mmCIF file of C-alpha atoms in Angstrom:
data_model
loop_
_atom_site.group_PDB
_atom_site.id
_atom_site.type_symbol
_atom_site.label_atom_id
_atom_site.label_comp_id
_atom_site.label_asym_id
_atom_site.label_seq_id
_atom_site.Cartn_x
_atom_site.Cartn_y
_atom_site.Cartn_z
ATOM 1 C CA UNK A 11 0.019 0.073 0.015
ATOM 2 C CA UNK A 12 2.897 2.392 0.630
ATOM 3 C CA UNK A 13 3.883 2.365 -2.871
ATOM 4 C CA UNK A 14 0.493 3.609 -4.019
ATOM 5 C CA UNK A 15 1.516 7.079 -3.466
ATOM 6 C CA UNK A 16 4.332 6.683 -5.960
ATOM 7 C CA UNK A 17 2.426 5.064 -8.492
ATOM 8 C CA UNK A 18 1.939 6.461 -11.943
ATOM 9 C CA UNK A 19 -1.380 5.103 -12.462
ATOM 10 C CA UNK A 20 -2.814 4.320 -8.745
ATOM 11 C CA UNK A 21 -5.950 2.290 -10.298
ATOM 12 C CA UNK A 22 -3.773 -0.209 -12.132
ATOM 13 C CA UNK A 23 -1.479 -0.460 -9.257
ATOM 14 C CA UNK A 24 -4.274 -1.164 -6.907
ATOM 15 C CA UNK A 25 -5.962 -3.447 -9.258
ATOM 16 C CA UNK A 26 -2.723 -5.669 -9.572
ATOM 17 C CA UNK A 27 -2.299 -5.357 -5.873
ATOM 18 C CA UNK A 28 -5.629 -6.717 -5.092
ATOM 19 C CA UNK A 29 -4.971 -9.480 -7.609
ATOM 20 C CA UNK A 30 -1.625 -10.426 -6.442
ATOM 21 C CA UNK A 31 -2.629 -10.499 -2.683
ATOM 22 C CA UNK A 32 -5.733 -12.669 -3.656
ATOM 23 C CA UNK A 33 -3.160 -15.039 -5.304
ATOM 24 C CA UNK A 34 -0.733 -15.071 -2.485
ATOM 25 C CA UNK A 35 -3.384 -15.755 0.281
ATOM 26 C CA UNK A 36 -4.986 -18.382 -2.059
ATOM 27 C CA UNK A 37 -1.611 -19.902 -2.517
ATOM 28 C CA UNK A 38 -0.898 -19.991 1.362
ATOM 29 C CA UNK A 39 -4.196 -21.664 1.980
ATOM 30 C CA UNK A 40 -3.486 -24.240 -0.570
ATOM 31 C CA UNK A 41 0.001 -24.928 0.507
ATOM 32 C CA UNK A 42 -1.087 -25.396 4.183
ATOM 33 C CA UNK A 43 -4.017 -27.666 3.214
ATOM 34 C CA UNK A 44 -1.606 -29.769 1.036
ATOM 35 C CA UNK A 45 1.234 -29.944 3.650
ATOM 36 C CA UNK A 46 -0.488 -30.649 6.549
ATOM 37 C CA UNK A 47 -3.168 -32.629 5.257
ATOM 38 C CA UNK A 48 -0.505 -35.484 4.942
ATOM 39 C CA UNK A 49 -2.040 -36.220 1.350
ATOM 40 C CA UNK A 50 -0.069 -38.666 -0.296
ATOM 41 C CA UNK A 51 1.185 -36.591 -3.297
ATOM 42 C CA UNK A 52 3.034 -39.530 -4.813
ATOM 43 C CA UNK A 53 -0.230 -41.169 -5.557
ATOM 44 C CA UNK A 54 -1.225 -38.307 -7.732
ATOM 45 C CA UNK A 55 1.843 -37.320 -9.499
ATOM 46 C CA UNK A 56 1.584 -39.852 -12.091
ATOM 47 C CA UNK A 57 -1.942 -39.054 -12.885
ATOM 48 C CA UNK A 58 -1.162 -35.407 -13.119
ATOM 49 C CA UNK A 59 1.525 -35.834 -15.448
ATOM 50 C CA UNK A 60 -0.554 -38.194 -17.719
ATOM 51 C CA UNK A 61 -3.504 -35.824 -17.676
ATOM 52 C CA UNK A 62 -1.172 -32.705 -18.551
ATOM 53 C CA UNK A 63 0.669 -34.637 -21.125
ATOM 54 C CA UNK A 64 -2.478 -36.011 -22.906
ATOM 55 C CA UNK A 65 -4.381 -32.494 -22.929
ATOM 56 C CA UNK A 66 -1.504 -30.833 -24.390
ATOM 57 C CA UNK A 67 -0.642 -33.453 -26.657
ATOM 58 C CA UNK A 68 -4.022 -33.110 -28.180
ATOM 59 C CA UNK A 69 -3.571 -29.546 -28.773
ATOM 60 C CA UNK A 70 -0.084 -30.170 -30.231
ATOM 61 C CA UNK A 71 -1.691 -32.344 -32.663
ATOM 62 C CA UNK A 72 -4.436 -29.980 -33.787
ATOM 63 C CA UNK A 73 -1.479 -27.575 -34.076
ATOM 64 C CA UNK A 74 0.375 -29.303 -36.428
ATOM 65 C CA UNK A 75 -2.220 -31.413 -38.148
ATOM 66 C CA UNK A 76 -5.300 -28.880 -38.533
ATOM 67 C CA UNK A 77 -3.248 -25.607 -38.383
ATOM 68 C CA UNK A 78 -4.885 -24.703 -35.210
ATOM 69 C CA UNK A 79 -2.985 -21.566 -34.281
ATOM 70 C CA UNK A 80 -3.321 -19.876 -30.891
ATOM 71 C CA UNK A 81 -3.654 -16.004 -30.532
ATOM 72 C CA UNK A 82 0.041 -15.352 -30.615
ATOM 73 C CA UNK A 83 0.820 -17.889 -33.434
ATOM 74 C CA UNK A 84 3.109 -20.271 -31.524
ATOM 75 C CA UNK A 85 2.249 -23.577 -29.913
ATOM 76 C CA UNK A 86 1.237 -22.595 -26.174
ATOM 77 C CA UNK A 87 -0.942 -25.692 -24.945
ATOM 78 C CA UNK A 88 -3.729 -24.846 -22.804
ATOM 79 C CA UNK A 89 -2.359 -21.243 -22.129
ATOM 80 C CA UNK A 90 -2.148 -17.990 -24.089
ATOM 81 C CA UNK A 91 1.464 -17.650 -24.146
ATOM 82 C CA UNK A 92 4.331 -20.251 -24.956
ATOM 83 C CA UNK A 93 6.589 -19.262 -22.092
ATOM 84 C CA UNK A 94 3.659 -19.709 -19.495
ATOM 85 C CA UNK A 95 3.118 -22.956 -20.986
ATOM 86 C CA UNK A 96 6.837 -23.921 -21.162
ATOM 87 C CA UNK A 97 7.418 -22.834 -17.499
ATOM 88 C CA UNK A 98 4.150 -24.734 -16.189
ATOM 89 C CA UNK A 99 5.109 -27.990 -18.169
ATOM 90 C CA UNK A 100 8.678 -27.883 -16.495
ATOM 91 C CA UNK A 101 6.985 -27.549 -13.009
ATOM 92 C CA UNK A 102 4.778 -30.445 -13.758
ATOM 93 C CA UNK A 103 7.749 -32.511 -14.592
ATOM 94 C CA UNK A 104 9.357 -31.373 -11.549
ATOM 95 C CA UNK A 105 6.399 -32.284 -9.352
ATOM 96 C CA UNK A 106 6.076 -35.734 -10.984
ATOM 97 C CA UNK A 107 9.634 -36.740 -10.607
ATOM 98 C CA UNK A 108 9.900 -35.273 -7.148
ATOM 99 C CA UNK A 109 6.913 -37.004 -5.797
ATOM 100 C CA UNK A 110 7.072 -40.058 -7.841
ATOM 101 C CA UNK A 111 6.052 -43.594 -6.246
ATOM 102 C CA UNK A 112 9.136 -45.557 -4.758
ATOM 103 C CA UNK A 113 7.825 -48.619 -6.826
ATOM 104 C CA UNK A 114 6.576 -48.478 -10.386
ATOM 105 C CA UNK A 115 5.659 -51.673 -12.561
ATOM 106 C CA UNK A 116 7.741 -51.853 -15.731
ATOM 107 C CA UNK A 117 4.717 -50.883 -17.617
ATOM 108 C CA UNK A 118 4.056 -47.845 -15.241
ATOM 109 C CA UNK A 119 7.802 -46.988 -15.640
ATOM 110 C CA UNK A 120 7.611 -46.891 -19.375
ATOM 111 C CA UNK A 121 4.635 -44.767 -19.465
ATOM 112 C CA UNK A 122 6.099 -42.287 -16.893
ATOM 113 C CA UNK A 123 9.236 -42.121 -18.962
ATOM 114 C CA UNK A 124 7.293 -41.554 -22.357
ATOM 115 C CA UNK A 125 5.195 -38.660 -20.774
ATOM 116 C CA UNK A 126 8.364 -36.824 -19.558
ATOM 117 C CA UNK A 127 9.872 -37.152 -23.167
ATOM 118 C CA UNK A 128 6.644 -36.039 -24.758
ATOM 119 C CA UNK A 129 6.833 -33.079 -22.225
ATOM 120 C CA UNK A 130 10.142 -32.110 -23.102
ATOM 121 C CA UNK A 131 9.393 -32.442 -26.786
ATOM 122 C CA UNK A 132 6.446 -30.111 -26.425
ATOM 123 C CA UNK A 133 8.479 -27.603 -24.671
ATOM 124 C CA UNK A 134 10.749 -27.577 -27.565
ATOM 125 C CA UNK A 135 7.926 -27.352 -29.996
ATOM 126 C CA UNK A 136 6.746 -24.128 -28.280
ATOM 127 C CA UNK A 137 10.170 -22.616 -29.260
ATOM 128 C CA UNK A 138 10.313 -21.110 -25.988
ATOM 129 C CA UNK A 139 13.976 -19.942 -24.990
ATOM 130 C CA UNK A 140 12.911 -19.707 -21.369
ATOM 131 C CA UNK A 141 11.461 -23.203 -21.657
ATOM 132 C CA UNK A 142 14.882 -24.405 -22.951
ATOM 133 C CA UNK A 143 16.851 -22.656 -19.998
ATOM 134 C CA UNK A 144 14.440 -24.508 -17.694
ATOM 135 C CA UNK A 145 15.126 -27.893 -19.433
ATOM 136 C CA UNK A 146 18.938 -27.626 -18.919
ATOM 137 C CA UNK A 147 18.245 -26.573 -15.314
ATOM 138 C CA UNK A 148 16.185 -29.601 -14.562
ATOM 139 C CA UNK A 149 18.466 -32.076 -16.581
ATOM 140 C CA UNK A 150 21.480 -30.780 -14.521
ATOM 141 C CA UNK A 151 19.684 -30.826 -11.089
ATOM 142 C CA UNK A 152 17.957 -34.153 -11.444
ATOM 143 C CA UNK A 153 21.005 -35.692 -12.895
ATOM 144 C CA UNK A 154 22.599 -35.793 -9.275
ATOM 145 C CA UNK A 155 20.028 -38.361 -8.363
ATOM 146 C CA UNK A 156 21.682 -40.785 -10.926
ATOM 147 C CA UNK A 157 24.871 -42.610 -11.029
ATOM 148 C CA UNK A 158 27.882 -40.894 -12.605
ATOM 149 C CA UNK A 159 27.559 -43.123 -15.965
ATOM 150 C CA UNK A 160 24.100 -42.185 -16.185
ATOM 151 C CA UNK A 161 24.859 -38.493 -15.636
ATOM 152 C CA UNK A 162 27.555 -38.540 -18.353
ATOM 153 C CA UNK A 163 25.154 -40.267 -20.784
ATOM 154 C CA UNK A 164 22.390 -37.502 -20.120
ATOM 155 C CA UNK A 165 24.885 -34.754 -20.489
ATOM 156 C CA UNK A 166 26.089 -36.264 -23.918
ATOM 157 C CA UNK A 167 22.333 -36.585 -24.905
ATOM 158 C CA UNK A 168 21.766 -32.867 -23.934
ATOM 159 C CA UNK A 169 25.045 -31.640 -25.612
ATOM 160 C CA UNK A 170 24.184 -33.515 -28.757
ATOM 161 C CA UNK A 171 20.662 -32.624 -28.763
ATOM 162 C CA UNK A 172 21.716 -28.777 -28.473
ATOM 163 C CA UNK A 173 24.344 -29.051 -31.203
ATOM 164 C CA UNK A 174 21.896 -30.727 -33.488
ATOM 165 C CA UNK A 175 19.355 -27.806 -33.020
ATOM 166 C CA UNK A 176 22.160 -25.166 -33.623
ATOM 167 C CA UNK A 177 23.482 -26.920 -36.801
ATOM 168 C CA UNK A 178 20.351 -27.696 -38.454
ATOM 169 C CA UNK A 179 18.014 -25.376 -40.086
ATOM 170 C CA UNK A 180 14.571 -25.157 -37.794
ATOM 171 C CA UNK A 181 12.853 -22.619 -35.941
ATOM 172 C CA UNK A 182 14.575 -22.940 -32.645
ATOM 173 C CA UNK A 183 17.985 -22.635 -34.027
ATOM 174 C CA UNK A 184 16.676 -19.385 -35.928
ATOM 175 C CA UNK A 185 15.559 -17.871 -32.900
ATOM 176 C CA UNK A 186 18.645 -18.977 -30.788
ATOM 177 C CA UNK A 187 20.959 -17.155 -33.461
ATOM 178 C CA UNK A 188 18.856 -14.163 -33.422
ATOM 179 C CA UNK A 189 18.953 -13.886 -29.647
ATOM 180 C CA UNK A 190 22.740 -14.257 -29.950
ATOM 181 C CA UNK A 191 22.879 -11.562 -32.252
ATOM 182 C CA UNK A 192 21.118 -9.490 -29.828
ATOM 183 C CA UNK A 193 23.223 -10.368 -26.899
ATOM 184 C CA UNK A 194 26.336 -9.331 -28.565
ATOM 185 C CA UNK A 195 24.821 -5.873 -29.293
ATOM 186 C CA UNK A 196 24.224 -6.050 -32.917
ATOM 187 C CA UNK A 197 20.363 -5.178 -32.519
ATOM 188 C CA UNK A 198 20.697 -2.879 -35.781
ATOM 189 C CA UNK A 199 20.618 -6.152 -37.957
ATOM 190 C CA UNK A 200 17.255 -7.248 -36.319
ATOM 191 C CA UNK A 201 13.647 -6.404 -37.115
ATOM 192 C CA UNK A 202 12.093 -4.252 -34.381
ATOM 193 C CA UNK A 203 9.130 -6.582 -34.313
ATOM 194 C CA UNK A 204 11.026 -9.718 -33.505
ATOM 195 C CA UNK A 205 11.376 -11.185 -30.139
ATOM 196 C CA UNK A 206 15.083 -10.914 -29.638
ATOM 197 C CA UNK A 207 15.049 -7.158 -30.485
ATOM 198 C CA UNK A 208 12.123 -6.684 -28.205
ATOM 199 C CA UNK A 209 14.031 -8.392 -25.311
ATOM 200 C CA UNK A 210 16.928 -6.090 -25.459
ATOM 201 C CA UNK A 211 14.728 -3.052 -25.805
ATOM 202 C CA UNK A 212 12.586 -4.256 -22.892
ATOM 203 C CA UNK A 213 15.741 -4.585 -20.574
ATOM 204 C CA UNK A 214 17.263 -1.229 -21.518
ATOM 205 C CA UNK A 215 13.873 0.476 -21.136
ATOM 206 C CA UNK A 216 13.402 -1.384 -17.688
ATOM 207 C CA UNK A 217 17.000 -0.406 -16.520
ATOM 208 C CA UNK A 218 16.368 3.265 -17.405
ATOM 209 C CA UNK A 219 13.098 3.426 -15.761
ATOM 210 C CA UNK A 220 14.389 1.626 -12.634
ATOM 211 C CA UNK A 221 17.358 4.036 -12.468
ATOM 212 C CA UNK A 222 15.079 7.216 -12.534
ATOM 213 C CA UNK A 223 12.959 5.502 -9.844
ATOM 214 C CA UNK A 224 15.141 3.595 -7.809
ATOM 215 C CA UNK A 225 13.645 4.374 -4.249
ATOM 216 C CA UNK A 226 9.826 3.698 -4.733
ATOM 217 C CA UNK A 227 9.255 2.536 -8.561
ATOM 218 C CA UNK A 228 6.464 3.732 -10.497
ATOM 219 C CA UNK A 229 3.666 1.239 -9.166
ATOM 220 C CA UNK A 230 2.676 -2.259 -9.910
ATOM 221 C CA UNK A 231 2.657 -3.020 -13.629
ATOM 222 C CA UNK A 232 2.921 0.797 -14.496
ATOM 223 C CA UNK A 233 6.161 0.618 -16.244
ATOM 224 C CA UNK A 234 4.284 -0.275 -19.419
ATOM 225 C CA UNK A 235 2.602 3.147 -19.264
ATOM 226 C CA UNK A 236 5.908 4.926 -19.571
ATOM 227 C CA UNK A 237 7.043 3.581 -23.101
ATOM 228 C CA UNK A 238 5.669 2.307 -26.246
ATOM 229 C CA UNK A 239 6.718 -0.911 -28.083
ATOM 230 C CA UNK A 240 8.845 -0.043 -31.272
ATOM 231 C CA UNK A 241 6.339 0.572 -34.153
ATOM 232 C CA UNK A 242 3.126 0.542 -31.878
ATOM 233 C CA UNK A 243 1.268 2.728 -29.753
ATOM 234 C CA UNK A 244 1.277 0.758 -26.624
ATOM 235 C CA UNK A 245 3.860 -0.412 -23.844
ATOM 236 C CA UNK A 246 4.074 -3.999 -22.359
ATOM 237 C CA UNK A 247 5.455 -5.670 -18.895
ATOM 238 C CA UNK A 248 9.209 -5.898 -19.123
ATOM 239 C CA UNK A 249 9.173 -9.805 -19.554
ATOM 240 C CA UNK A 250 11.814 -9.941 -16.839
ATOM 241 C CA UNK A 251 10.226 -10.347 -13.233
ATOM 242 C CA UNK A 252 13.522 -8.714 -11.710
ATOM 243 C CA UNK A 253 13.198 -5.857 -13.666
ATOM 244 C CA UNK A 254 9.247 -5.463 -13.090
ATOM 245 C CA UNK A 255 9.598 -5.738 -9.283
ATOM 246 C CA UNK A 256 12.323 -3.181 -9.029
ATOM 247 C CA UNK A 257 10.291 -0.675 -11.398
ATOM 248 C CA UNK A 258 7.194 -1.564 -9.505
ATOM 249 C CA UNK A 259 8.720 -0.781 -5.970
ATOM 250 C CA UNK A 260 12.031 0.302 -6.231
ATOM 251 C CA UNK A 261 14.811 -1.293 -4.146
ATOM 252 C CA UNK A 262 12.540 -1.791 -0.878
ATOM 253 C CA UNK A 263 10.198 -3.840 -2.989
ATOM 254 C CA UNK A 264 12.875 -5.775 -4.454
ATOM 255 C CA UNK A 265 14.241 -6.669 -1.162
ATOM 256 C CA UNK A 266 10.959 -7.508 0.401
ATOM 257 C CA UNK A 267 10.146 -9.827 -2.564
ATOM 258 C CA UNK A 268 13.301 -11.730 -3.258
ATOM 259 C CA UNK A 269 14.781 -12.032 0.213
ATOM 260 C CA UNK A 270 12.345 -14.590 1.421
ATOM 261 C CA UNK A 271 13.102 -16.636 -1.900
ATOM 262 C CA UNK A 272 16.703 -16.438 -1.405
ATOM 263 C CA UNK A 273 16.444 -17.508 2.241
ATOM 264 C CA UNK A 274 14.377 -20.422 1.550
ATOM 265 C CA UNK A 275 16.583 -21.630 -1.353
ATOM 266 C CA UNK A 276 19.945 -21.132 0.759
ATOM 267 C CA UNK A 277 18.078 -23.117 3.739
ATOM 268 C CA UNK A 278 17.305 -25.923 1.186
ATOM 269 C CA UNK A 279 20.762 -26.196 0.144
ATOM 270 C CA UNK A 280 22.426 -25.999 3.561
ATOM 271 C CA UNK A 281 19.971 -28.519 5.220
ATOM 272 C CA UNK A 282 19.662 -31.215 2.657
ATOM 273 C CA UNK A 283 21.455 -33.963 4.260
ATOM 274 C CA UNK A 284 19.594 -33.400 7.631
ATOM 275 C CA UNK A 285 16.208 -33.481 5.817
ATOM 276 C CA UNK A 286 17.063 -36.806 3.944
ATOM 277 C CA UNK A 287 18.615 -38.448 7.050
ATOM 278 C CA UNK A 288 16.164 -37.339 9.871
ATOM 279 C CA UNK A 289 12.953 -36.804 8.093
ATOM 280 C CA UNK A 290 10.431 -39.236 6.166
ATOM 281 C CA UNK A 291 10.474 -39.728 2.414
ATOM 282 C CA UNK A 292 7.518 -37.333 1.850
ATOM 283 C CA UNK A 293 9.537 -34.456 3.650
ATOM 284 C CA UNK A 294 12.442 -35.227 1.473
ATOM 285 C CA UNK A 295 9.996 -35.084 -1.458
ATOM 286 C CA UNK A 296 8.754 -31.737 -0.331
ATOM 287 C CA UNK A 297 12.495 -30.734 -0.279
ATOM 288 C CA UNK A 298 13.347 -31.762 -3.730
ATOM 289 C CA UNK A 299 10.201 -29.891 -5.264
ATOM 290 C CA UNK A 300 10.773 -26.903 -3.495
ATOM 291 C CA UNK A 301 14.525 -26.793 -4.468
ATOM 292 C CA UNK A 302 13.639 -27.414 -8.072
ATOM 293 C CA UNK A 303 10.901 -24.801 -8.215
ATOM 294 C CA UNK A 304 12.884 -22.188 -6.550
ATOM 295 C CA UNK A 305 15.780 -22.884 -8.754
ATOM 296 C CA UNK A 306 13.637 -22.758 -11.980
ATOM 297 C CA UNK A 307 12.144 -19.393 -10.737
ATOM 298 C CA UNK A 308 15.448 -17.605 -10.470
ATOM 299 C CA UNK A 309 15.926 -18.557 -13.934
ATOM 300 C CA UNK A 310 12.426 -17.957 -15.594
ATOM 301 C CA UNK A 311 12.424 -14.594 -13.665
ATOM 302 C CA UNK A 312 15.008 -13.437 -16.169
ATOM 303 C CA UNK A 313 12.909 -13.936 -19.150
ATOM 304 C CA UNK A 314 9.173 -13.950 -17.791
ATOM 305 C CA UNK A 315 7.315 -11.424 -15.456
ATOM 306 C CA UNK A 316 5.912 -14.083 -13.004
ATOM 307 C CA UNK A 317 4.467 -12.439 -9.953
ATOM 308 C CA UNK A 318 0.907 -12.503 -11.547
ATOM 309 C CA UNK A 319 0.745 -15.681 -13.109
ATOM 310 C CA UNK A 320 -1.334 -17.712 -10.888
ATOM 311 C CA UNK A 321 0.138 -21.303 -10.902
ATOM 312 C CA UNK A 322 3.524 -19.921 -10.615
ATOM 313 C CA UNK A 323 2.621 -17.781 -7.497
ATOM 314 C CA UNK A 324 1.112 -21.218 -6.196
ATOM 315 C CA UNK A 325 4.435 -23.378 -6.728
ATOM 316 C CA UNK A 326 6.600 -20.522 -5.262
ATOM 317 C CA UNK A 327 4.585 -19.985 -2.217
ATOM 318 C CA UNK A 328 4.107 -23.779 -1.747
ATOM 319 C CA UNK A 329 7.984 -23.914 -2.007
ATOM 320 C CA UNK A 330 8.624 -21.178 0.557
ATOM 321 C CA UNK A 331 5.861 -22.540 2.995
ATOM 322 C CA UNK A 332 7.493 -26.094 2.737
ATOM 323 C CA UNK A 333 10.855 -24.780 3.909
ATOM 324 C CA UNK A 334 9.263 -23.291 7.058
ATOM 325 C CA UNK A 335 7.246 -26.832 7.568
ATOM 326 C CA UNK A 336 10.376 -28.748 6.944
ATOM 327 C CA UNK A 337 12.352 -26.213 9.393
ATOM 328 C CA UNK A 338 9.721 -26.990 12.245
ATOM 329 C CA UNK A 339 9.615 -30.930 11.533
ATOM 330 C CA UNK A 340 13.609 -30.864 11.477
ATOM 331 C CA UNK A 341 13.694 -28.924 14.712
ATOM 332 C CA UNK A 342 11.323 -31.501 16.302
ATOM 333 C CA UNK A 343 13.360 -34.401 14.940
ATOM 334 C CA UNK A 344 16.808 -33.088 16.300
ATOM 335 C CA UNK A 345 15.146 -32.688 19.582
ATOM 336 C CA UNK A 346 13.917 -36.510 19.702
ATOM 337 C CA UNK A 347 17.387 -37.492 18.271
ATOM 338 C CA UNK A 348 19.077 -35.730 21.081
ATOM 339 C CA UNK A 349 16.773 -37.002 23.854
ATOM 340 C CA UNK A 350 17.318 -40.680 22.358
ATOM 341 C CA UNK A 351 20.988 -40.206 22.296
ATOM 342 C CA UNK A 352 21.084 -38.819 26.015
ATOM 343 C CA UNK A 353 19.196 -41.704 27.213
#
């Protein structure tokens, strides 16, 4: 509420504030219900992955076979935007792997693996650079659950896949090349309507707005009203959560928003062995998903504004809430362990 007085458009600021507050309170309620209910999440992870894969695979079939085009022209599954689809799909993958059952039949194992590969394929089909970055993060983090030999095979597979994407003529390699041109500063050779040019433009614009309003920002979702897209008569959110938070409320809001996330992420790293050795498998599953979810967030926040996407708010809130739950469980377990050792 404090930043309302400094908002460029107070009505827009208050509208976004009400919506995001509702998202956060709803997410806290859901997190508390799911965690404290002792619900066996591993019983539902397989079904969740299968339903998600099937629903979006049908849309992918319609996209390629019957020329079904979403509003923005790219495959985006059940969502309006390919980045939201790619991020959500990666989170579904993370949830399914983290909470998978300990014992699978051979048939279930094949179905599970097939669904994972299909989901990765759909992320690639979306041509989302955010999705590709997230895939690398997931492959890297989950590879540590495997033996060294399997880990090397995965890294080799990812390397060969990326190499094929880069050296063959396909829409993804074209996007990667264009983004490479943008990153190295040669934006004059890009069309001002293509994604690579716009990303650089939005980053530069966001930095300028943040520098001019570093203490209190310009209000939630107000940065879009301070500039126009090249060749258009309207602006946009900055497609970068770090910049959107910084321009919305300056340094104070940036600290308030990201400090709990950094604290939760660092606590998870520091206490992984304790959670694994002293707590139940369900609690370690919570640890694993929370770590994956927060790691992904720090990556996709570089290329997407996530604070007003409901499912992304839910997963991040669930992860932070899990940390405080695990902290209390670990404290109780350590007390019991000391008492048992003492006697």
